[in-house]
DNA sequence: TGTGATCTGTCAGCGACTGACACTAGCCTC
DNA sequence: GAGGCTAGTGTCAGTCGCTGACAGATCACA
């Protein structure tokens, strides 16, 4: 009984108000990312962003809890895709394989979803700013640790374990997460920033974990 | 020719000025940690801290770059001990063993050094605040990642590798670091907060990594 | 069309942090 | 021991991120 004149089952087309909100939110995100990519994070004030979109500062903070949050808007999208992919893995699959496939397979849909919002190139430039800005890097790592907690929950549930009694889900995910971050960094600072390259870097990094943990590796 | 009246080779006793600085720095750290442990991080303003020590806010920021920094003063001590321990490991030892021993063996000297500055119990209470305050947790993770970078450098050097060409040092350290963080958290939230308990938690967590990464672990 | 819920802008204010300046106190030389 | 030099401190003013309170505008819906 919310709207009239729309077919049952069809997604009720949002009203004017909702669409307006969506538009200003998107405009804020785009302006923010553009400015951050160009002038850096600290070099961009919230007033700069709101001036570009012609809204008040107060409005900005009604959409985003902090200046940080807008910088991670796209990243957030990617994270939710990974979680969904992990949830969708077939039962019985080995835990590490679940994580591996969740990350690798979700990349295509991630890029597609990102493009809807901002150019992929812009996102990459912002990502590099995140990696090189202490305050943002800290926030990024905290977000990553929250994502790991979520993934650990999924693994624990799949395996029928109590996360607080058995440390293995968190351990696996923590080790995995550490490796992913190394791979992310190698990819974003490398020459080839294509999706294929990203997958390749991830794969080789993951393949190195076992051997790296096992004993002496003089035989490079 | 710096001072007169002190035997050659003896550490030149710092002048009155230097001692005064040391005293206010220590007083600020102690007051800050006490307040943070009692009222939480956000509940403690810099003005609260400086009022307790009777110095101006400006002085605080000449000693510490940020409010965060003072919260990590003790943590910082511990970190440097771990790095030193890793550097002191005998050549030829396997990389993972270097990290393991560096962390486990340095704990005794860490606690000793911490006690010089503040009661161990206070440090533990502050640590729990760090873990439960988003802003501090983020900073903590960033610091940890810097520590990992340093450890990766040490490993790479020991093994005669170029860190930027060979990802294995960073991968190993990242995986290791992830596990250590899980162990830290398990320990700090558990009942037994003794050093022995800490070592035991670390050991069991580290022993789980290999098996956790390897395939299916239904056999609990 | 009018009524009520939502969204927005303005304003005032807090807390972290910084630059500039003046003042004080330990240091060092003569 | 008086002098100047330097380093440490306090005061002040200002920026930036962020929030609560209020008032006016805008949309939804009967």
Tab-separated table of C-alpha atoms (C1' of nucleotides) in Angstrom:
chain	number	residue	atom	x	y	z
A	1	UNK	CA	0.000	0.000	0.000
A	2	UNK	CA	2.887	2.280	-0.494
A	3	UNK	CA	2.423	3.464	-4.023
A	4	UNK	CA	-0.373	3.348	-6.533
A	5	UNK	CA	-0.229	2.655	-10.200
A	6	UNK	CA	2.761	0.338	-10.256
A	7	UNK	CA	2.495	-3.305	-11.120
A	8	UNK	CA	2.711	-5.684	-8.221
A	9	UNK	CA	6.196	-7.164	-7.888
A	10	UNK	CA	7.833	-4.465	-9.949
A	11	UNK	CA	10.274	-2.354	-7.973
A	12	UNK	CA	8.202	0.652	-6.921
A	13	UNK	CA	9.705	3.623	-8.727
A	14	UNK	CA	10.988	5.937	-6.032
A	15	UNK	CA	9.342	9.306	-5.637
A	16	UNK	CA	10.823	12.621	-6.616
A	17	UNK	CA	12.229	13.159	-3.166
A	18	UNK	CA	14.097	9.879	-3.190
A	19	UNK	CA	15.492	10.516	-6.643
A	20	UNK	CA	16.682	13.949	-5.610
A	21	UNK	CA	18.479	12.494	-2.644
A	22	UNK	CA	20.130	9.899	-4.836
A	23	UNK	CA	21.273	12.610	-7.196
A	24	UNK	CA	22.873	14.794	-4.543
A	25	UNK	CA	24.503	11.767	-2.929
A	26	UNK	CA	26.026	10.721	-6.241
A	27	UNK	CA	27.063	14.271	-6.990
A	28	UNK	CA	28.778	14.509	-3.616
A	29	UNK	CA	30.590	11.224	-4.155
A	30	UNK	CA	31.763	12.186	-7.611
A	31	UNK	CA	32.868	15.664	-6.602
A	32	UNK	CA	34.633	14.320	-3.539
A	33	UNK	CA	36.517	11.589	-5.397
A	34	UNK	CA	37.455	13.950	-8.187
A	35	UNK	CA	38.831	16.497	-5.733
A	36	UNK	CA	40.582	13.906	-3.599
A	37	UNK	CA	42.234	12.350	-6.631
A	38	UNK	CA	43.375	15.778	-7.780
A	39	UNK	CA	44.409	17.558	-4.581
A	40	UNK	CA	44.830	14.711	-2.139
A	41	UNK	CA	42.749	13.974	0.928
A	42	UNK	CA	44.026	16.586	3.335
A	43	UNK	CA	44.150	19.111	0.547
A	44	UNK	CA	40.426	18.702	0.065
A	45	UNK	CA	38.119	20.279	2.631
A	46	UNK	CA	34.502	19.356	3.098
A	47	UNK	CA	33.670	22.913	2.117
A	48	UNK	CA	35.426	22.369	-1.199
A	49	UNK	CA	33.233	19.368	-1.873
A	50	UNK	CA	29.977	21.012	-0.866
A	51	UNK	CA	30.854	24.141	-2.824
A	52	UNK	CA	31.295	22.033	-5.960
A	53	UNK	CA	27.827	20.527	-5.504
A	54	UNK	CA	26.297	23.699	-4.094
A	55	UNK	CA	24.904	22.294	-0.895
A	56	UNK	CA	25.640	23.249	2.672
A	57	UNK	CA	28.270	21.521	4.767
A	58	UNK	CA	25.520	20.355	7.064
A	59	UNK	CA	23.912	18.463	4.209
A	60	UNK	CA	27.153	16.673	3.465
A	61	UNK	CA	27.276	15.344	7.007
A	62	UNK	CA	23.708	14.152	6.751
A	63	UNK	CA	24.739	11.907	3.861
A	64	UNK	CA	28.133	10.836	5.177
A	65	UNK	CA	29.111	10.367	8.786
A	66	UNK	CA	32.573	11.693	8.089
A	67	UNK	CA	34.844	12.965	5.362
A	68	UNK	CA	36.476	9.545	5.374
A	69	UNK	CA	33.260	7.785	4.542
A	70	UNK	CA	32.828	9.437	1.180
A	71	UNK	CA	36.339	8.413	0.218
A	72	UNK	CA	35.424	4.786	0.851
A	73	UNK	CA	32.092	4.864	-0.916
A	74	UNK	CA	33.288	2.821	-3.868
A	75	UNK	CA	35.461	0.516	-1.781
A	76	UNK	CA	32.389	-0.295	0.228
A	77	UNK	CA	30.629	-1.538	-2.860
A	78	UNK	CA	33.486	-3.906	-3.604
A	79	UNK	CA	33.475	-5.259	-0.074
A	80	UNK	CA	29.828	-6.194	-0.144
A	81	UNK	CA	30.341	-8.036	-3.418
A	82	UNK	CA	33.080	-10.159	-1.872
A	83	UNK	CA	30.892	-11.037	1.082
A	84	UNK	CA	28.041	-12.019	-1.214
A	85	UNK	CA	30.369	-14.154	-3.319
A	86	UNK	CA	31.626	-15.944	-0.214
A	87	UNK	CA	28.069	-16.632	0.879
A	88	UNK	CA	27.281	-18.106	-2.512
A	89	UNK	CA	30.026	-20.703	-2.540
A	90	UNK	CA	28.917	-24.338	-2.743
A	91	UNK	CA	28.848	-26.248	0.539
A	92	UNK	CA	31.700	-28.635	1.159
A	93	UNK	CA	34.272	-26.414	-0.509
A	94	UNK	CA	37.461	-26.041	1.506
A	95	UNK	CA	37.629	-22.792	3.550
A	96	UNK	CA	40.654	-21.341	1.821
A	97	UNK	CA	39.129	-22.100	-1.543
A	98	UNK	CA	35.962	-20.265	-0.535
A	99	UNK	CA	37.943	-17.137	0.211
A	100	UNK	CA	40.097	-17.420	-2.865
A	101	UNK	CA	37.189	-17.816	-5.221
A	102	UNK	CA	35.114	-15.172	-3.485
A	103	UNK	CA	37.809	-12.589	-4.091
A	104	UNK	CA	38.823	-13.646	-7.581
A	105	UNK	CA	35.361	-14.248	-8.980
A	106	UNK	CA	33.771	-11.099	-7.630
A	107	UNK	CA	36.198	-8.812	-9.385
A	108	UNK	CA	34.319	-8.717	-12.665
A	109	UNK	CA	30.992	-7.833	-11.125
A	110	UNK	CA	32.741	-5.325	-8.876
A	111	UNK	CA	34.229	-3.431	-11.761
A	112	UNK	CA	30.915	-3.432	-13.516
A	113	UNK	CA	29.149	-2.019	-10.465
A	114	UNK	CA	31.819	0.600	-9.919
A	115	UNK	CA	31.582	1.857	-13.479
A	116	UNK	CA	27.909	2.667	-12.879
A	117	UNK	CA	29.020	5.199	-10.337
A	118	UNK	CA	32.401	6.600	-11.341
A	119	UNK	CA	35.042	5.919	-13.983
A	120	UNK	CA	37.242	3.003	-13.031
A	121	UNK	CA	40.327	5.109	-13.537
A	122	UNK	CA	39.121	7.633	-10.989
A	123	UNK	CA	38.585	4.887	-8.451
A	124	UNK	CA	42.105	3.637	-8.989
A	125	UNK	CA	43.540	7.095	-8.451
A	126	UNK	CA	41.548	7.474	-5.247
A	127	UNK	CA	42.755	4.076	-4.138
A	128	UNK	CA	46.322	5.200	-4.501
A	129	UNK	CA	45.566	8.267	-2.395
A	130	UNK	CA	44.078	5.994	0.251
A	131	UNK	CA	47.213	3.882	0.333
A	132	UNK	CA	49.472	6.895	0.655
A	133	UNK	CA	47.485	8.956	3.161
A	134	UNK	CA	48.108	7.811	6.750
A	135	UNK	CA	44.640	8.694	8.018
A	136	UNK	CA	42.948	6.932	5.116
A	137	UNK	CA	45.239	3.940	5.218
A	138	UNK	CA	44.351	3.495	8.883
A	139	UNK	CA	40.651	3.659	8.102
A	140	UNK	CA	41.146	1.264	5.211
A	141	UNK	CA	42.831	-1.300	7.425
A	142	UNK	CA	40.096	-1.044	10.003
A	143	UNK	CA	37.459	-1.594	7.359
A	144	UNK	CA	39.440	-4.557	6.100
A	145	UNK	CA	39.509	-6.042	9.570
A	146	UNK	CA	35.750	-5.686	9.821
A	147	UNK	CA	35.400	-7.441	6.492
A	148	UNK	CA	37.649	-10.212	7.785
A	149	UNK	CA	35.441	-10.603	10.812
A	150	UNK	CA	32.455	-11.030	8.531
A	151	UNK	CA	34.247	-13.576	6.372
A	152	UNK	CA	35.369	-15.483	9.449
A	153	UNK	CA	31.744	-15.660	10.520
A	154	UNK	CA	30.782	-17.124	7.169
A	155	UNK	CA	33.566	-19.715	7.279
A	156	UNK	CA	32.723	-20.654	10.850
A	157	UNK	CA	29.113	-21.155	9.950
A	158	UNK	CA	29.951	-23.262	6.907
A	159	UNK	CA	32.164	-25.494	9.008
A	160	UNK	CA	29.775	-25.553	11.924
A	161	UNK	CA	32.257	-23.991	14.335
A	162	UNK	CA	31.950	-21.545	17.213
A	163	UNK	CA	34.223	-18.646	16.331
A	164	UNK	CA	34.935	-17.759	19.933
A	165	UNK	CA	35.910	-21.255	20.907
A	166	UNK	CA	37.846	-22.232	17.804
A	167	UNK	CA	40.346	-19.628	16.592
A	168	UNK	CA	40.880	-21.222	13.201
A	169	UNK	CA	38.295	-19.263	11.183
A	170	UNK	CA	39.777	-15.954	12.295
A	171	UNK	CA	43.317	-17.209	11.842
A	172	UNK	CA	42.707	-18.392	8.317
A	173	UNK	CA	40.953	-15.203	7.338
A	174	UNK	CA	43.582	-13.021	8.986
A	175	UNK	CA	46.383	-14.761	7.153
A	176	UNK	CA	44.395	-14.619	3.932
A	177	UNK	CA	43.561	-10.968	4.420
A	178	UNK	CA	47.178	-10.058	4.985
A	179	UNK	CA	48.152	-11.674	1.731
A	180	UNK	CA	45.325	-9.995	-0.155
A	181	UNK	CA	46.477	-6.625	1.064
A	182	UNK	CA	49.993	-7.272	-0.155
A	183	UNK	CA	48.583	-8.298	-3.515
A	184	UNK	CA	46.344	-5.219	-3.686
A	185	UNK	CA	49.296	-2.974	-3.071
A	186	UNK	CA	51.537	-4.694	-5.578
A	187	UNK	CA	48.810	-4.414	-8.185
A	188	UNK	CA	47.882	-0.781	-7.578
A	189	UNK	CA	51.480	0.373	-7.693
A	190	UNK	CA	52.414	-1.788	-10.665
A	191	UNK	CA	52.288	-0.954	-14.333
A	192	UNK	CA	49.488	-3.197	-15.480
A	193	UNK	CA	46.316	-2.187	-13.657
A	194	UNK	CA	43.977	-4.382	-15.660
A	195	UNK	CA	41.623	-6.811	-13.980
A	196	UNK	CA	43.511	-9.723	-15.461
A	197	UNK	CA	46.721	-8.444	-13.901
A	198	UNK	CA	45.009	-8.076	-10.541
A	199	UNK	CA	43.828	-11.662	-10.634
A	200	UNK	CA	47.249	-12.883	-11.608
A	201	UNK	CA	48.980	-11.004	-8.796
A	202	UNK	CA	46.456	-12.334	-6.299
A	203	UNK	CA	46.899	-15.882	-7.516
A	204	UNK	CA	50.665	-15.877	-7.365
A	205	UNK	CA	50.658	-14.218	-3.947
A	206	UNK	CA	48.248	-16.795	-2.602
A	207	UNK	CA	50.313	-19.599	-4.078
A	208	UNK	CA	53.304	-18.315	-2.165
A	209	UNK	CA	51.737	-18.488	1.285
A	210	UNK	CA	52.168	-22.189	1.924
A	211	UNK	CA	55.784	-22.357	0.828
A	212	UNK	CA	56.611	-19.084	2.571
A	213	UNK	CA	55.347	-20.389	5.875
A	214	UNK	CA	57.144	-23.695	5.469
A	215	UNK	CA	60.713	-23.570	6.639
A	216	UNK	CA	63.740	-22.353	4.871
A	217	UNK	CA	63.301	-20.858	1.408
A	218	UNK	CA	66.761	-20.205	0.157
A	219	UNK	CA	65.829	-22.027	-3.001
A	220	UNK	CA	64.227	-18.939	-4.518
B	1	UNK	CA	83.733	18.356	25.855
B	2	UNK	CA	80.087	18.419	26.528
B	3	UNK	CA	80.020	18.206	30.282
B	4	UNK	CA	82.627	18.497	32.972
B	5	UNK	CA	83.094	16.321	35.993
B	6	UNK	CA	81.773	13.106	34.535
B	7	UNK	CA	83.982	10.146	33.878
B	8	UNK	CA	84.815	9.454	30.269
B	9	UNK	CA	82.546	6.818	28.767
B	10	UNK	CA	79.847	7.280	31.373
B	11	UNK	CA	76.536	8.416	29.870
B	12	UNK	CA	76.654	12.197	30.225
B	13	UNK	CA	74.020	13.081	32.808
B	14	UNK	CA	71.464	15.205	31.035
B	15	UNK	CA	71.120	18.819	32.110
B	16	UNK	CA	68.282	20.222	34.151
B	17	UNK	CA	66.443	21.257	31.021
B	18	UNK	CA	66.503	17.766	29.583
B	19	UNK	CA	65.365	16.206	32.847
B	20	UNK	CA	62.485	18.639	33.100
B	21	UNK	CA	61.349	17.732	29.628
B	22	UNK	CA	61.519	14.058	30.473
B	23	UNK	CA	59.436	14.679	33.551
B	24	UNK	CA	56.646	16.558	31.804
B	25	UNK	CA	56.595	14.008	28.980
B	26	UNK	CA	56.210	11.171	31.478
B	27	UNK	CA	53.616	13.102	33.426
B	28	UNK	CA	51.629	13.694	30.248
B	29	UNK	CA	51.789	10.042	29.278
B	30	UNK	CA	50.716	8.867	32.704
B	31	UNK	CA	47.912	11.381	33.033
B	32	UNK	CA	46.706	10.617	29.516
B	33	UNK	CA	46.682	6.847	29.974
B	34	UNK	CA	45.006	7.128	33.343
B	35	UNK	CA	42.265	9.332	31.937
B	36	UNK	CA	41.820	7.270	28.805
B	37	UNK	CA	41.545	4.064	30.813
B	38	UNK	CA	38.984	5.703	33.082
B	39	UNK	CA	36.837	7.783	30.724
B	40	UNK	CA	37.631	6.286	27.359
B	41	UNK	CA	39.401	7.951	24.449
B	42	UNK	CA	36.698	10.244	23.127
B	43	UNK	CA	35.670	11.081	26.664
B	44	UNK	CA	39.112	12.462	27.314
B	45	UNK	CA	40.001	15.837	25.817
B	46	UNK	CA	43.503	17.127	25.399
B	47	UNK	CA	42.532	19.922	27.746
B	48	UNK	CA	41.702	17.342	30.405
B	49	UNK	CA	45.174	15.880	30.082
B	50	UNK	CA	47.005	19.190	30.120
B	51	UNK	CA	44.933	20.407	33.038
B	52	UNK	CA	45.985	17.369	35.059
B	53	UNK	CA	49.647	18.129	34.397
B	54	UNK	CA	49.203	21.909	34.491
B	55	UNK	CA	50.697	22.739	31.141
B	56	UNK	CA	49.155	24.466	28.164
B	57	UNK	CA	47.515	22.602	25.300
B	58	UNK	CA	50.194	23.960	23.006
B	59	UNK	CA	52.856	22.225	25.057
B	60	UNK	CA	51.092	18.893	24.718
B	61	UNK	CA	51.222	19.158	20.948
B	62	UNK	CA	54.913	19.939	21.088
B	63	UNK	CA	55.502	16.590	22.759
B	64	UNK	CA	52.987	14.541	20.795
B	65	UNK	CA	51.944	15.060	17.213
B	66	UNK	CA	48.397	14.065	18.044
B	67	UNK	CA	46.146	12.855	20.806
B	68	UNK	CA	46.474	9.386	19.325
B	69	UNK	CA	50.215	9.350	19.712
B	70	UNK	CA	50.151	9.581	23.472
B	71	UNK	CA	47.781	6.621	23.618
B	72	UNK	CA	50.319	4.516	21.737
B	73	UNK	CA	53.337	5.596	23.721
B	74	UNK	CA	53.664	2.280	25.533
B	75	UNK	CA	52.723	0.194	22.503
B	76	UNK	CA	55.529	1.890	20.660
B	77	UNK	CA	58.015	0.632	23.215
B	78	UNK	CA	56.853	-2.928	22.687
B	79	UNK	CA	57.145	-2.623	18.924
B	80	UNK	CA	60.757	-1.532	19.030
B	81	UNK	CA	61.594	-4.476	21.262
B	82	UNK	CA	60.156	-6.910	18.737
B	83	UNK	CA	62.137	-5.350	15.920
B	84	UNK	CA	65.338	-5.551	17.961
B	85	UNK	CA	64.656	-9.177	18.817
B	86	UNK	CA	64.134	-10.023	15.148
B	87	UNK	CA	67.406	-8.324	14.270
B	88	UNK	CA	69.216	-10.358	16.910
B	89	UNK	CA	68.188	-13.768	15.618
B	90	UNK	CA	71.006	-16.094	14.535
B	91	UNK	CA	71.681	-16.287	10.781
B	92	UNK	CA	70.367	-19.319	8.996
B	93	UNK	CA	67.222	-19.550	11.098
B	94	UNK	CA	64.080	-20.104	9.052
B	95	UNK	CA	62.035	-16.904	8.400
B	96	UNK	CA	58.916	-17.974	10.217
B	97	UNK	CA	60.977	-19.090	13.191
B	98	UNK	CA	62.662	-15.682	13.303
B	99	UNK	CA	59.300	-13.968	13.614
B	100	UNK	CA	57.941	-16.466	16.094
B	101	UNK	CA	60.900	-16.224	18.417
B	102	UNK	CA	61.150	-12.448	18.064
B	103	UNK	CA	57.601	-12.051	19.321
B	104	UNK	CA	57.642	-14.704	22.002
B	105	UNK	CA	61.077	-13.965	23.440
B	106	UNK	CA	60.705	-10.206	23.568
B	107	UNK	CA	57.653	-10.324	25.804
B	108	UNK	CA	59.587	-10.562	29.050
B	109	UNK	CA	61.828	-7.599	28.324
B	110	UNK	CA	58.812	-5.678	27.040
B	111	UNK	CA	56.911	-6.046	30.263
B	112	UNK	CA	59.970	-5.054	32.214
B	113	UNK	CA	60.431	-1.905	30.137
B	114	UNK	CA	56.756	-1.012	30.368
B	115	UNK	CA	56.733	-1.272	34.133
B	116	UNK	CA	59.417	1.441	34.282
B	117	UNK	CA	56.905	3.811	32.792
B	118	UNK	CA	53.416	2.807	33.902
B	119	UNK	CA	51.796	-0.059	35.809
B	120	UNK	CA	51.256	-3.079	33.594
B	121	UNK	CA	47.622	-3.196	34.539
B	122	UNK	CA	47.088	0.343	33.299
B	123	UNK	CA	48.626	-0.552	29.974
B	124	UNK	CA	46.295	-3.509	29.630
B	125	UNK	CA	43.278	-1.349	30.332
B	126	UNK	CA	44.423	1.168	27.740
B	127	UNK	CA	44.969	-1.644	25.271
B	128	UNK	CA	41.382	-2.713	25.673
B	129	UNK	CA	40.250	0.845	25.015
B	130	UNK	CA	42.369	0.840	21.859
B	131	UNK	CA	40.717	-2.357	20.655
B	132	UNK	CA	37.240	-1.028	21.286
B	133	UNK	CA	37.601	2.528	19.972
B	134	UNK	CA	37.261	2.688	16.173
B	135	UNK	CA	39.623	5.609	15.719
B	136	UNK	CA	42.295	4.000	17.885
B	137	UNK	CA	41.833	0.558	16.382
B	138	UNK	CA	42.405	2.050	12.960
B	139	UNK	CA	45.580	3.757	14.123
B	140	UNK	CA	46.683	0.552	15.793
B	141	UNK	CA	46.289	-1.434	12.598
B	142	UNK	CA	48.219	1.144	10.638
B	143	UNK	CA	51.047	1.033	13.140
B	144	UNK	CA	50.986	-2.738	12.931
B	145	UNK	CA	51.282	-2.590	9.172
B	146	UNK	CA	54.297	-0.325	9.493
B	147	UNK	CA	55.849	-2.790	11.901
B	148	UNK	CA	55.183	-5.559	9.396
B	149	UNK	CA	56.933	-3.584	6.702
B	150	UNK	CA	59.973	-3.274	8.952
B	151	UNK	CA	59.965	-6.982	9.748
B	152	UNK	CA	59.618	-7.835	6.075
B	153	UNK	CA	62.709	-5.725	5.425
B	154	UNK	CA	64.636	-7.664	8.042
B	155	UNK	CA	63.555	-11.020	6.630
B	156	UNK	CA	64.352	-9.956	3.089
B	157	UNK	CA	67.804	-8.852	4.107
B	158	UNK	CA	68.495	-12.076	5.982
B	159	UNK	CA	67.492	-14.112	2.961
B	160	UNK	CA	69.246	-11.833	0.526
B	161	UNK	CA	66.078	-10.950	-1.347
B	162	UNK	CA	64.787	-7.801	-3.004
B	163	UNK	CA	61.473	-7.053	-1.334
B	164	UNK	CA	60.033	-5.337	-4.377
B	165	UNK	CA	60.843	-8.163	-6.724
B	166	UNK	CA	60.001	-11.082	-4.452
B	167	UNK	CA	56.683	-10.810	-2.612
B	168	UNK	CA	57.398	-13.617	-0.171
B	169	UNK	CA	58.846	-11.573	2.711
B	170	UNK	CA	55.777	-9.327	2.812
B	171	UNK	CA	53.438	-12.264	2.352
B	172	UNK	CA	54.945	-14.234	5.180
B	173	UNK	CA	54.945	-11.252	7.513
B	174	UNK	CA	51.404	-10.269	6.558
B	175	UNK	CA	50.089	-13.740	7.259
B	176	UNK	CA	52.068	-13.877	10.483
B	177	UNK	CA	50.904	-10.439	11.536
B	178	UNK	CA	47.287	-11.336	10.963
B	179	UNK	CA	47.604	-14.332	13.208
B	180	UNK	CA	49.400	-12.343	15.901
B	181	UNK	CA	46.567	-9.838	15.949
B	182	UNK	CA	44.019	-12.586	16.438
B	183	UNK	CA	46.115	-13.956	19.279
B	184	UNK	CA	46.510	-10.513	20.863
B	185	UNK	CA	42.782	-10.027	20.853
B	186	UNK	CA	42.014	-13.440	22.230
B	187	UNK	CA	44.501	-12.868	25.019
B	188	UNK	CA	43.403	-9.355	25.977
B	189	UNK	CA	39.751	-10.307	26.144
B	190	UNK	CA	40.353	-13.593	27.957
B	191	UNK	CA	40.479	-14.282	31.649
B	192	UNK	CA	44.142	-15.049	32.139
B	193	UNK	CA	46.145	-11.972	31.182
B	194	UNK	CA	49.491	-13.255	32.425
B	195	UNK	CA	52.532	-13.308	30.188
B	196	UNK	CA	52.540	-17.083	30.218
B	197	UNK	CA	48.970	-17.125	28.948
B	198	UNK	CA	49.867	-14.673	26.210
B	199	UNK	CA	52.705	-16.887	25.032
B	200	UNK	CA	50.507	-19.918	25.069
B	201	UNK	CA	47.751	-18.276	23.044
B	202	UNK	CA	50.304	-17.064	20.499
B	203	UNK	CA	51.848	-20.497	20.219
B	204	UNK	CA	48.598	-22.337	19.663
B	205	UNK	CA	47.394	-19.747	17.171
B	206	UNK	CA	50.609	-19.994	15.198
B	207	UNK	CA	50.428	-23.764	15.246
B	208	UNK	CA	47.001	-23.545	13.664
B	209	UNK	CA	48.052	-21.577	10.603
B	210	UNK	CA	49.493	-24.397	8.554
B	211	UNK	CA	46.593	-26.798	9.102
B	212	UNK	CA	44.039	-24.010	8.684
B	213	UNK	CA	45.421	-23.126	5.282
B	214	UNK	CA	45.608	-26.720	4.181
B	215	UNK	CA	42.387	-28.005	2.739
B	216	UNK	CA	39.354	-29.249	4.470
B	217	UNK	CA	39.370	-29.183	8.276
B	218	UNK	CA	36.205	-30.942	9.261
B	219	UNK	CA	38.309	-33.129	11.537
B	220	UNK	CA	38.172	-30.632	14.381
C	1	DT	C1'	-5.627	22.195	-1.077
C	2	DG	C1'	-4.036	21.726	3.092
C	3	DT	C1'	-1.531	19.049	6.606
C	4	DG	C1'	2.313	16.596	8.116
C	5	DA	C1'	6.646	14.419	7.466
C	6	DT	C1'	11.384	15.221	5.336
C	7	DC	C1'	15.046	17.677	3.734
C	8	DT	C1'	17.803	21.652	3.829
C	9	DG	C1'	20.310	25.889	5.290
C	10	DT	C1'	21.916	28.873	9.010
C	11	DC	C1'	24.012	29.535	13.229
C	12	DA	C1'	26.459	28.631	17.241
C	13	DG	C1'	29.696	25.840	19.399
C	14	DC	C1'	33.140	21.991	20.642
C	15	DG	C1'	37.501	19.643	20.075
C	16	DA	C1'	41.823	18.652	17.547
C	17	DC	C1'	45.464	20.969	15.719
C	18	DT	C1'	48.783	24.921	13.877
C	19	DG	C1'	51.371	29.314	13.118
C	20	DA	C1'	53.042	33.592	15.110
C	21	DC	C1'	54.654	36.110	18.803
C	22	DA	C1'	56.239	37.321	23.323
C	23	DC	C1'	58.161	35.714	27.584
C	24	DT	C1'	60.793	32.851	30.659
C	25	DA	C1'	64.426	29.829	32.128
C	26	DG	C1'	68.496	26.822	31.588
C	27	DC	C1'	73.004	27.188	29.255
C	28	DC	C1'	77.489	28.897	28.101
C	29	DT	C1'	80.998	32.292	27.697
C	30	DC	C1'	83.743	35.747	29.318
D	1	DG	C1'	78.538	36.407	38.406
D	2	DA	C1'	76.636	39.338	34.381
D	3	DG	C1'	75.949	38.924	29.686
D	4	DG	C1'	73.790	37.072	25.617
D	5	DC	C1'	72.047	32.882	23.210
D	6	DT	C1'	68.809	29.225	22.654
D	7	DA	C1'	65.277	26.159	23.674
D	8	DG	C1'	60.846	25.481	25.987
D	9	DT	C1'	56.436	27.536	27.297
D	10	DG	C1'	52.070	30.208	27.291
D	11	DT	C1'	48.737	33.113	24.818
D	12	DC	C1'	46.103	34.205	20.946
D	13	DA	C1'	43.896	33.734	16.799
D	14	DG	C1'	42.454	30.857	13.281
D	15	DT	C1'	41.338	26.451	10.374
D	16	DC	C1'	38.965	22.203	9.850
D	17	DG	C1'	35.987	18.324	11.054
D	18	DC	C1'	31.794	17.591	13.113
D	19	DT	C1'	27.181	18.231	15.889
D	20	DG	C1'	22.783	20.043	17.986
D	21	DA	C1'	19.013	23.280	17.557
D	22	DC	C1'	16.028	25.899	15.087
D	23	DA	C1'	13.592	27.730	11.013
D	24	DG	C1'	12.216	27.636	6.380
D	25	DA	C1'	11.464	25.096	2.116
D	26	DT	C1'	9.848	20.928	-0.344
D	27	DC	C1'	7.544	16.852	-1.269
D	28	DA	C1'	3.900	13.174	-0.092
D	29	DC	C1'	-0.572	11.966	0.576
D	30	DA	C1'	-5.174	12.189	1.993
